[in-house]
mmCIF file of C-alpha atoms in Angstrom:
data_model
loop_
_atom_site.group_PDB
_atom_site.id
_atom_site.type_symbol
_atom_site.label_atom_id
_atom_site.label_comp_id
_atom_site.label_asym_id
_atom_site.label_seq_id
_atom_site.Cartn_x
_atom_site.Cartn_y
_atom_site.Cartn_z
ATOM 1 C CA MET T 1 93.973 101.589 94.815
ATOM 2 C CA LEU T 2 92.022 98.343 94.763
ATOM 3 C CA LYS T 3 90.802 98.984 91.215
ATOM 4 C CA GLN T 4 94.305 99.885 90.038
ATOM 5 C CA THR T 5 95.800 96.810 91.699
ATOM 6 C CA LEU T 6 93.216 94.488 90.155
ATOM 7 C CA LYS T 7 94.033 96.018 86.768
ATOM 8 C CA TRP T 8 97.793 95.619 87.415
ATOM 9 C CA ARG T 9 97.366 92.002 88.475
ATOM 10 C CA ALA T 10 95.280 91.253 85.397
ATOM 11 C CA GLU T 11 98.029 92.686 83.164
ATOM 12 C CA TYR T 12 101.230 91.736 85.051
ATOM 13 C CA LYS T 13 99.880 88.363 86.271
ATOM 14 C CA PRO T 14 102.173 88.050 89.332
ATOM 15 C CA GLU T 15 100.460 84.823 90.411
ATOM 16 C CA GLU T 16 101.702 83.166 87.193
ATOM 17 C CA ILE T 17 105.406 83.860 87.832
ATOM 18 C CA ARG T 18 107.251 80.635 88.613
ATOM 19 C CA TRP T 19 110.714 79.826 89.918
ATOM 20 C CA GLU T 20 112.012 79.009 86.439
ATOM 21 C CA ASP T 21 111.113 82.548 85.346
ATOM 22 C CA VAL T 22 113.308 84.188 87.993
ATOM 23 C CA ALA T 23 115.931 81.563 88.886
ATOM 24 C CA GLU T 24 118.750 83.474 87.188
ATOM 25 C CA GLU T 25 117.970 86.609 89.212
ATOM 26 C CA ALA T 26 117.888 84.548 92.406
ATOM 27 C CA GLU T 27 121.094 82.553 92.057
ATOM 28 C CA THR T 28 123.317 84.842 94.177
ATOM 29 C CA GLY T 29 120.922 84.950 97.128
ATOM 30 C CA LYS T 30 120.319 88.690 96.805
ATOM 31 C CA ILE T 31 116.721 88.176 98.004
ATOM 32 C CA TYR T 32 115.295 85.078 99.615
ATOM 33 C CA ARG T 33 112.580 84.054 102.020
ATOM 34 C CA SER T 34 114.069 82.814 105.269
ATOM 35 C CA ASN T 35 112.974 79.496 106.751
ATOM 36 C CA TYR T 36 111.873 81.241 109.943
ATOM 37 C CA THR T 37 109.403 83.977 110.880
ATOM 38 C CA ASP T 38 109.751 86.717 113.448
ATOM 39 C CA LYS T 39 108.182 86.255 116.885
ATOM 40 C CA HIS T 40 104.913 87.725 115.589
ATOM 41 C CA GLY T 41 104.646 85.150 112.820
ATOM 42 C CA ARG T 42 105.591 87.541 110.027
ATOM 43 C CA THR T 43 107.366 86.160 106.965
ATOM 44 C CA VAL T 44 110.982 87.366 106.667
ATOM 45 C CA LEU T 45 112.625 88.366 103.384
ATOM 46 C CA VAL T 46 116.418 88.647 103.563
ATOM 47 C CA MET T 47 117.997 91.091 101.115
ATOM 48 C CA ARG T 48 121.672 91.486 100.277
ATOM 49 C CA PRO T 49 122.159 94.352 97.794
ATOM 50 C CA ALA T 50 125.884 93.620 97.444
ATOM 51 C CA ARG T 51 124.912 90.387 95.659
ATOM 52 C CA GLN T 52 123.123 92.237 92.879
ATOM 53 C CA ASN T 53 123.709 90.276 89.670
ATOM 54 C CA SER T 54 121.439 92.014 87.172
ATOM 55 C CA LYS T 55 121.306 95.338 85.360
ATOM 56 C CA THR T 56 117.746 95.059 84.061
ATOM 57 C CA THR T 57 115.023 96.833 85.983
ATOM 58 C CA LYS T 58 112.409 94.511 84.501
ATOM 59 C CA GLY T 59 114.172 91.383 85.747
ATOM 60 C CA GLN T 60 114.838 92.789 89.219
ATOM 61 C CA ILE T 61 111.238 93.922 89.714
ATOM 62 C CA LYS T 62 109.877 90.616 88.436
ATOM 63 C CA TYR T 63 111.967 88.762 91.003
ATOM 64 C CA LEU T 64 110.898 91.172 93.756
ATOM 65 C CA VAL T 65 107.243 90.573 92.862
ATOM 66 C CA TYR T 66 107.838 86.812 92.909
ATOM 67 C CA CYS T 67 109.372 87.126 96.396
ATOM 68 C CA MET T 68 106.472 89.277 97.620
ATOM 69 C CA GLU T 69 103.933 86.769 96.312
ATOM 70 C CA ASN T 70 105.869 83.894 97.881
ATOM 71 C CA ALA T 71 106.055 85.706 101.216
ATOM 72 C CA ILE T 72 102.273 86.250 101.143
ATOM 73 C CA LEU T 73 101.735 82.617 100.182
ATOM 74 C CA ASN T 74 103.573 81.587 103.358
ATOM 75 C CA LEU T 75 101.864 83.966 105.784
ATOM 76 C CA SER T 76 99.841 82.391 108.566
ATOM 77 C CA PRO T 77 96.073 83.013 108.253
ATOM 78 C CA GLU T 78 96.068 85.552 111.089
ATOM 79 C CA GLN T 79 99.025 87.566 109.772
ATOM 80 C CA GLU T 80 99.123 90.043 106.876
ATOM 81 C CA GLN T 81 102.581 91.590 107.015
ATOM 82 C CA MET T 82 106.221 90.697 106.429
ATOM 83 C CA VAL T 83 109.640 91.865 107.590
ATOM 84 C CA TRP T 84 112.583 92.800 105.384
ATOM 85 C CA LEU T 85 116.101 92.226 106.729
ATOM 86 C CA VAL T 86 118.646 94.064 104.589
ATOM 87 C CA ASP T 87 122.292 93.046 105.013
ATOM 88 C CA PHE T 88 124.709 95.734 103.784
ATOM 89 C CA GLN T 89 127.897 93.689 104.055
ATOM 90 C CA GLY T 90 130.087 94.382 101.008
ATOM 91 C CA PHE T 91 127.783 97.116 99.743
ATOM 92 C CA ASN T 92 128.862 100.016 97.556
ATOM 93 C CA MET T 93 126.864 102.501 95.488
ATOM 94 C CA SER T 94 127.307 100.495 92.281
ATOM 95 C CA HIS T 95 124.893 97.947 93.748
ATOM 96 C CA ILE T 96 121.951 100.306 93.793
ATOM 97 C CA SER T 97 119.877 102.184 91.213
ATOM 98 C CA ILE T 98 117.554 105.153 91.566
ATOM 99 C CA LYS T 99 115.353 103.737 88.797
ATOM 100 C CA VAL T 100 114.988 100.341 90.475
ATOM 101 C CA THR T 101 114.461 101.971 93.877
ATOM 102 C CA ARG T 102 111.703 104.178 92.459
ATOM 103 C CA GLU T 103 109.989 101.220 90.794
ATOM 104 C CA THR T 104 110.344 99.119 93.949
ATOM 105 C CA ALA T 105 108.676 101.863 96.005
ATOM 106 C CA HIS T 106 105.893 102.161 93.431
ATOM 107 C CA VAL T 107 105.128 98.426 93.364
ATOM 108 C CA LEU T 108 105.321 98.096 97.131
ATOM 109 C CA GLN T 109 103.176 101.125 97.959
ATOM 110 C CA GLU T 110 100.611 100.884 95.171
ATOM 111 C CA HIS T 111 100.074 97.123 94.910
ATOM 112 C CA TYR T 112 101.146 95.712 98.280
ATOM 113 C CA PRO T 113 99.935 98.396 100.719
ATOM 114 C CA GLU T 114 100.500 97.585 104.396
ATOM 115 C CA ARG T 115 102.224 94.301 103.513
ATOM 116 C CA LEU T 116 105.518 95.643 104.854
ATOM 117 C CA GLY T 117 105.530 95.631 108.627
ATOM 118 C CA LEU T 118 109.175 96.562 109.152
ATOM 119 C CA ALA T 119 112.351 96.986 107.090
ATOM 120 C CA ILE T 120 115.603 96.696 109.046
ATOM 121 C CA LEU T 121 118.661 98.151 107.314
ATOM 122 C CA TYR T 122 121.531 96.388 109.063
ATOM 123 C CA ASN T 123 124.913 98.120 109.193
ATOM 124 C CA PRO T 124 124.341 100.471 106.239
ATOM 125 C CA PRO T 125 127.552 102.358 105.389
ATOM 126 C CA LYS T 126 127.800 106.127 105.660
ATOM 127 C CA ILE T 127 127.673 106.453 101.871
ATOM 128 C CA PHE T 128 124.138 105.009 101.903
ATOM 129 C CA GLU T 129 122.690 107.720 104.113
ATOM 130 C CA PRO T 130 122.749 110.515 101.458
ATOM 131 C CA PHE T 131 121.123 108.114 98.981
ATOM 132 C CA PHE T 132 118.326 107.316 101.416
ATOM 133 C CA THR T 133 117.791 111.039 102.006
ATOM 134 C CA MET T 134 117.569 111.530 98.256
ATOM 135 C CA VAL T 135 114.891 108.841 97.770
ATOM 136 C CA LYS T 136 112.848 109.907 100.817
ATOM 137 C CA PRO T 137 110.442 112.012 98.687
ATOM 138 C CA ILE T 138 109.309 108.925 96.733
ATOM 139 C CA LEU T 139 108.360 107.068 99.931
ATOM 140 C CA ASP T 140 105.065 107.753 101.610
ATOM 141 C CA THR T 141 105.233 108.580 105.310
ATOM 142 C CA LYS T 142 104.015 105.161 106.497
ATOM 143 C CA THR T 143 106.608 103.322 104.443
ATOM 144 C CA TYR T 144 109.407 105.687 105.479
ATOM 145 C CA ASN T 145 108.586 105.240 109.156
ATOM 146 C CA LYS T 146 108.842 101.467 108.822
ATOM 147 C CA VAL T 147 112.498 101.696 107.763
ATOM 148 C CA LYS T 148 114.909 101.282 110.681
ATOM 149 C CA PHE T 149 118.656 101.881 110.582
ATOM 150 C CA CYS T 150 120.270 99.311 112.882
ATOM 151 C CA TYR T 151 123.919 98.811 113.790
ATOM 152 C CA SER T 152 125.566 95.768 115.344
ATOM 153 C CA ASP T 153 127.521 97.877 117.841
ATOM 154 C CA ASP T 154 124.389 99.548 119.183
ATOM 155 C CA GLN T 155 122.777 98.162 122.354
ATOM 156 C CA ASN T 156 119.277 99.224 121.312
ATOM 157 C CA THR T 157 119.688 97.304 118.060
ATOM 158 C CA LYS T 158 120.591 94.165 120.015
ATOM 159 C CA LYS T 159 117.431 94.517 122.097
ATOM 160 C CA ILE T 160 115.294 95.011 118.998
ATOM 161 C CA MET T 161 116.703 91.890 117.325
ATOM 162 C CA GLU T 162 116.314 89.805 120.480
ATOM 163 C CA ASN T 163 112.700 90.914 120.855
ATOM 164 C CA LEU T 164 111.829 90.265 117.216
ATOM 165 C CA PHE T 165 113.705 87.049 116.408
ATOM 166 C CA ASP T 166 114.829 83.720 117.787
ATOM 167 C CA LEU T 167 118.592 84.285 117.640
ATOM 168 C CA ASP T 168 119.255 80.579 117.107
ATOM 169 C CA HIS T 169 117.509 80.865 113.732
ATOM 170 C CA LEU T 170 118.669 84.360 112.799
ATOM 171 C CA GLU T 171 121.631 84.590 110.383
ATOM 172 C CA SER T 172 125.010 85.587 111.802
ATOM 173 C CA ALA T 173 125.025 88.614 109.446
ATOM 174 C CA PHE T 174 122.352 90.060 111.759
ATOM 175 C CA ASP T 175 124.202 88.922 114.892
ATOM 176 C CA GLY T 176 122.221 85.713 115.166
ATOM 177 C CA ASN T 177 123.627 82.233 115.775
ATOM 178 C CA GLU T 178 122.833 80.613 112.415
ATOM 179 C CA ASN T 179 125.918 80.170 110.217
ATOM 180 C CA THR T 180 124.544 77.964 107.414
ATOM 181 C CA PRO T 181 125.330 79.685 104.092
ATOM 182 C CA PHE T 182 122.697 80.302 101.445
ATOM 183 C CA ASP T 183 122.348 77.250 99.181
ATOM 184 C CA ILE T 184 120.704 78.057 95.848
ATOM 185 C CA ASN T 185 119.971 74.400 95.068
ATOM 186 C CA LYS T 186 118.113 73.793 98.325
ATOM 187 C CA TYR T 187 116.330 77.119 97.990
ATOM 188 C CA ALA T 188 115.249 76.284 94.436
ATOM 189 C CA GLU T 189 113.622 73.080 95.696
ATOM 190 C CA ARG T 190 111.739 75.035 98.368
ATOM 191 C CA MET T 191 110.455 77.506 95.804
ATOM 192 C CA LYS T 192 109.393 74.805 93.356
ATOM 193 C CA GLU T 193 107.369 73.159 96.119
ATOM 194 C CA ASP T 194 105.797 76.516 96.961
ATOM 195 C CA ASP T 195 104.930 77.078 93.296
ATOM 196 C CA LYS T 196 102.743 73.959 93.426
ATOM 197 C CA LYS T 197 100.623 75.596 96.142
ATOM 198 C CA ILE T 198 99.810 78.727 94.133
ATOM 199 C CA PRO T 199 96.715 77.488 92.208
ATOM 200 C CA SER T 200 94.955 76.326 95.396
ATOM 201 C CA PHE T 201 95.934 79.572 97.156
ATOM 202 C CA TRP T 202 94.042 81.629 94.569
ATOM 203 C CA THR T 203 90.938 79.426 94.627
ATOM 204 C CA ARG T 204 90.663 79.059 98.405
ATOM 205 C CA GLU T 205 87.737 80.416 100.372
ATOM 206 C CA ILE T 206 88.501 83.528 102.405
ATOM 207 C CA SER T 207 87.020 83.265 105.887
ATOM 208 C CA PRO T 208 85.220 86.504 106.874
ATOM 209 C CA SER T 209 86.215 85.823 110.474
ATOM 210 C CA SER T 210 89.949 86.006 109.716
ATOM 211 C CA VAL T 211 91.453 88.898 111.644
ATOM 212 C CA ALA T 212 95.030 90.112 111.344
ATOM 213 C CA THR T 213 97.196 89.888 114.424
ATOM 214 C CA ASP T 214 98.070 93.301 115.830
ATOM 215 C CA VAL T 215 101.843 93.586 116.116
ATOM 216 C CA PRO T 216 103.283 95.988 118.695
ATOM 217 C CA SER T 217 105.473 98.758 117.336
ATOM 218 C CA LEU T 218 109.116 99.201 118.264
ATOM 219 C CA ASP T 219 107.970 101.813 120.775
ATOM 220 C CA SER T 220 106.698 98.946 122.930
ATOM 221 C CA ILE T 221 110.187 97.455 123.158
ATOM 222 C CA LYS T 222 111.857 98.820 126.270
ATOM 223 C CA LEU T 223 115.108 100.496 125.248
ATOM 224 C CA ASP T 224 117.954 101.963 127.272
ATOM 225 C CA THR T 225 117.134 105.484 128.389
ATOM 226 C CA ASP T 226 120.773 106.476 128.753
ATOM 227 C CA SER T 227 121.633 106.122 125.062
ATOM 228 C CA ASP T 228 123.088 109.278 123.567
ATOM 229 C CA ALA T 229 121.511 111.316 120.796
ATOM 230 C CA SER T 230 123.407 109.534 118.037
ATOM 231 C CA ASP T 231 122.046 106.193 119.216
ATOM 232 C CA ASN T 232 118.531 107.551 119.163
ATOM 233 C CA GLU T 233 119.046 108.761 115.614
ATOM 234 C CA LYS T 234 120.205 105.312 114.546
ATOM 235 C CA ILE T 235 116.969 103.651 115.563
ATOM 236 C CA VAL T 236 114.112 105.640 114.078
ATOM 237 C CA ARG T 237 110.980 104.758 115.948
ATOM 238 C CA SER T 238 107.405 104.819 114.765
ATOM 239 C CA SER T 239 104.002 104.062 116.153
ATOM 240 C CA ASP T 240 102.840 102.085 113.109
ATOM 241 C CA SER T 241 100.337 99.380 113.804
ATOM 242 C CA VAL T 242 98.481 96.959 111.581
ATOM 243 C CA THR T 243 95.261 98.546 110.380
ATOM 244 C CA ASN T 244 92.387 97.016 108.493
ATOM 245 C CA THR T 245 90.690 99.703 106.407
ATOM 246 C CA GLY T 246 87.858 99.317 103.922
ATOM 247 C CA LEU T 247 89.054 100.190 100.446
ATOM 248 C CA MET T 248 85.635 100.284 98.814
ATOM 249 C CA ASP T 249 82.427 102.116 99.625
ATOM 250 C CA PRO T 250 79.805 99.516 100.638
ATOM 251 C CA ASP T 251 77.356 101.248 98.323
ATOM 252 C CA GLN T 252 79.547 100.584 95.300
ATOM 253 C CA ASN T 253 78.974 97.556 93.097
ATOM 254 C CA SER T 254 80.536 94.515 94.746
ATOM 255 C CA VAL T 255 83.350 92.679 92.973
ATOM 256 C CA ASN T 256 82.814 89.058 91.962
ATOM 257 C CA HIS T 257 83.967 86.078 94.075
ATOM 258 C CA GLU T 258 87.333 85.726 92.326
ATOM 259 C CA ASP T 259 88.094 89.434 92.789
ATOM 260 C CA ARG T 260 87.258 89.140 96.486
ATOM 261 C CA ASN T 261 89.887 86.423 96.793
ATOM 262 C CA VAL T 262 92.403 88.594 94.952
ATOM 263 C CA SER T 263 91.700 91.683 97.036
ATOM 264 C CA ALA T 264 91.893 89.744 100.282
ATOM 265 C CA ALA T 265 95.248 88.302 99.309
ATOM 266 C CA VAL T 266 96.661 91.615 98.115
ATOM 267 C CA HIS T 267 95.243 93.959 100.756
#
């Protein structure tokens, strides 16, 4: 996986994507990095599929990759993972594509392994459930178990959100207290400033003493025990934890210094 990712990065050059290359895809606020983290310091990407404004798979994946790179750029040194918050308000099946979903899963699983800590699908409509069942075979087990169906009228969902986020910063779409609408002009300025940091990010020294923070799974959040079966089905629990695994045999030829920086940032 490391070899394939290094090859992909050499060809796709994700670190060279800049805001100007994806601004048109971003203008509706369909994906953006929030200005807050969760309580474990994980970067948060907010996604709103109903605001899809593009039909090209290439453009959508390029913007996703830009967002992934930006989320990694803004991770604290002791954190390696991010959270996706998916708002389904206004969603219908015309906003989603099997082809894009398949490519998204491929990029995420093959080139950003273990970067996703949790994906919260907030108030998905009933029509989405058969689609998710259909795409389940293209998701590996770890990724699938990180996807949580959450509903605003469910008490366990409220506890999960309260335990994960500061509600004063969380958007009202996820039952938080923040009502400021997405502003593309302000967001563009944030991204342009972040773009200036990219060259130094890829030439920085990676400290061998850096250790990822272990984030407790949702199982550690105390939930109501009197919830009925349907409530339990809504919140799919997993025992995922952050793991640091060696991807190369120590007897293999070592990669050069630049590749070590790349692999540390990716994996």
